[in-house]
Amino acid sequence: KSDPSNLIAKTDRLLCIQIFVYDFIMGIYLCFIVLASLVLRYKGDYCVLSDWWRSSVYCDILGVIFSFATHGSLLIVSLMSIVRSIQCTVSFIRIPYKAIIISSCIIFILNLIHAMIPAVKLPQI
């Protein structure tokens, strides 16, 4: 059998790496926002260009990135809290590492679908 402390360390390492990835994606989003404001020269003219920006593909892409990074980080922190609370309160229950990987994959897929929904343009009736 595997060492319980090694299992906890592997679980924490996996979840911390995932939080790092989601936070890195948020950093990319923030860089794109800065670049968009520099390139589009919003210096005081954002109100004039607001309708154009909100209907542009750039806003849609950045919205997907923002939603994906924010919700992904939130869900992984929630998963980490659930796992840690189960491991601390019920010491004889060990959550299998495979269950953590499957939960992380489900979070990733559902998060990606959730982030893409607002960007899908439906035909207007």
Short mmCIF file of N, CA and C in Angstrom, two decimals, residues 86-95:
data_model
loop_
_atom_site.label_atom_id
_atom_site.label_comp_id
_atom_site.label_asym_id
_atom_site.label_seq_id
_atom_site.Cartn_x
_atom_site.Cartn_y
_atom_site.Cartn_z
N ILE A 86 -12.05 16.40 4.54
CA ILE A 86 -12.33 14.96 4.71
C ILE A 86 -11.11 14.27 5.30
N GLN A 87 -9.92 14.60 4.83
CA GLN A 87 -8.72 13.96 5.34
C GLN A 87 -8.44 14.33 6.79
N CYS A 88 -8.84 15.52 7.21
CA CYS A 88 -8.57 15.93 8.59
C CYS A 88 -9.62 15.43 9.56
N THR A 89 -10.88 15.43 9.15
CA THR A 89 -11.94 15.05 10.09
C THR A 89 -12.11 13.54 10.21
N VAL A 90 -12.00 12.84 9.09
CA VAL A 90 -12.18 11.40 9.11
C VAL A 90 -10.85 10.78 8.70
N SER A 91 -10.00 10.57 9.67
CA SER A 91 -8.62 10.20 9.37
C SER A 91 -8.48 8.80 8.76
N PHE A 92 -9.45 7.94 8.94
CA PHE A 92 -9.31 6.60 8.38
C PHE A 92 -9.82 6.49 6.95
N ILE A 93 -10.39 7.56 6.41
CA ILE A 93 -10.83 7.55 5.02
C ILE A 93 -9.74 8.21 4.16
N ARG A 94 -9.30 7.51 3.16
CA ARG A 94 -8.32 8.05 2.21
C ARG A 94 -9.00 8.19 0.86
N ILE A 95 -8.97 9.38 0.34
CA ILE A 95 -9.55 9.61 -0.98
C ILE A 95 -8.53 9.15 -2.01
#
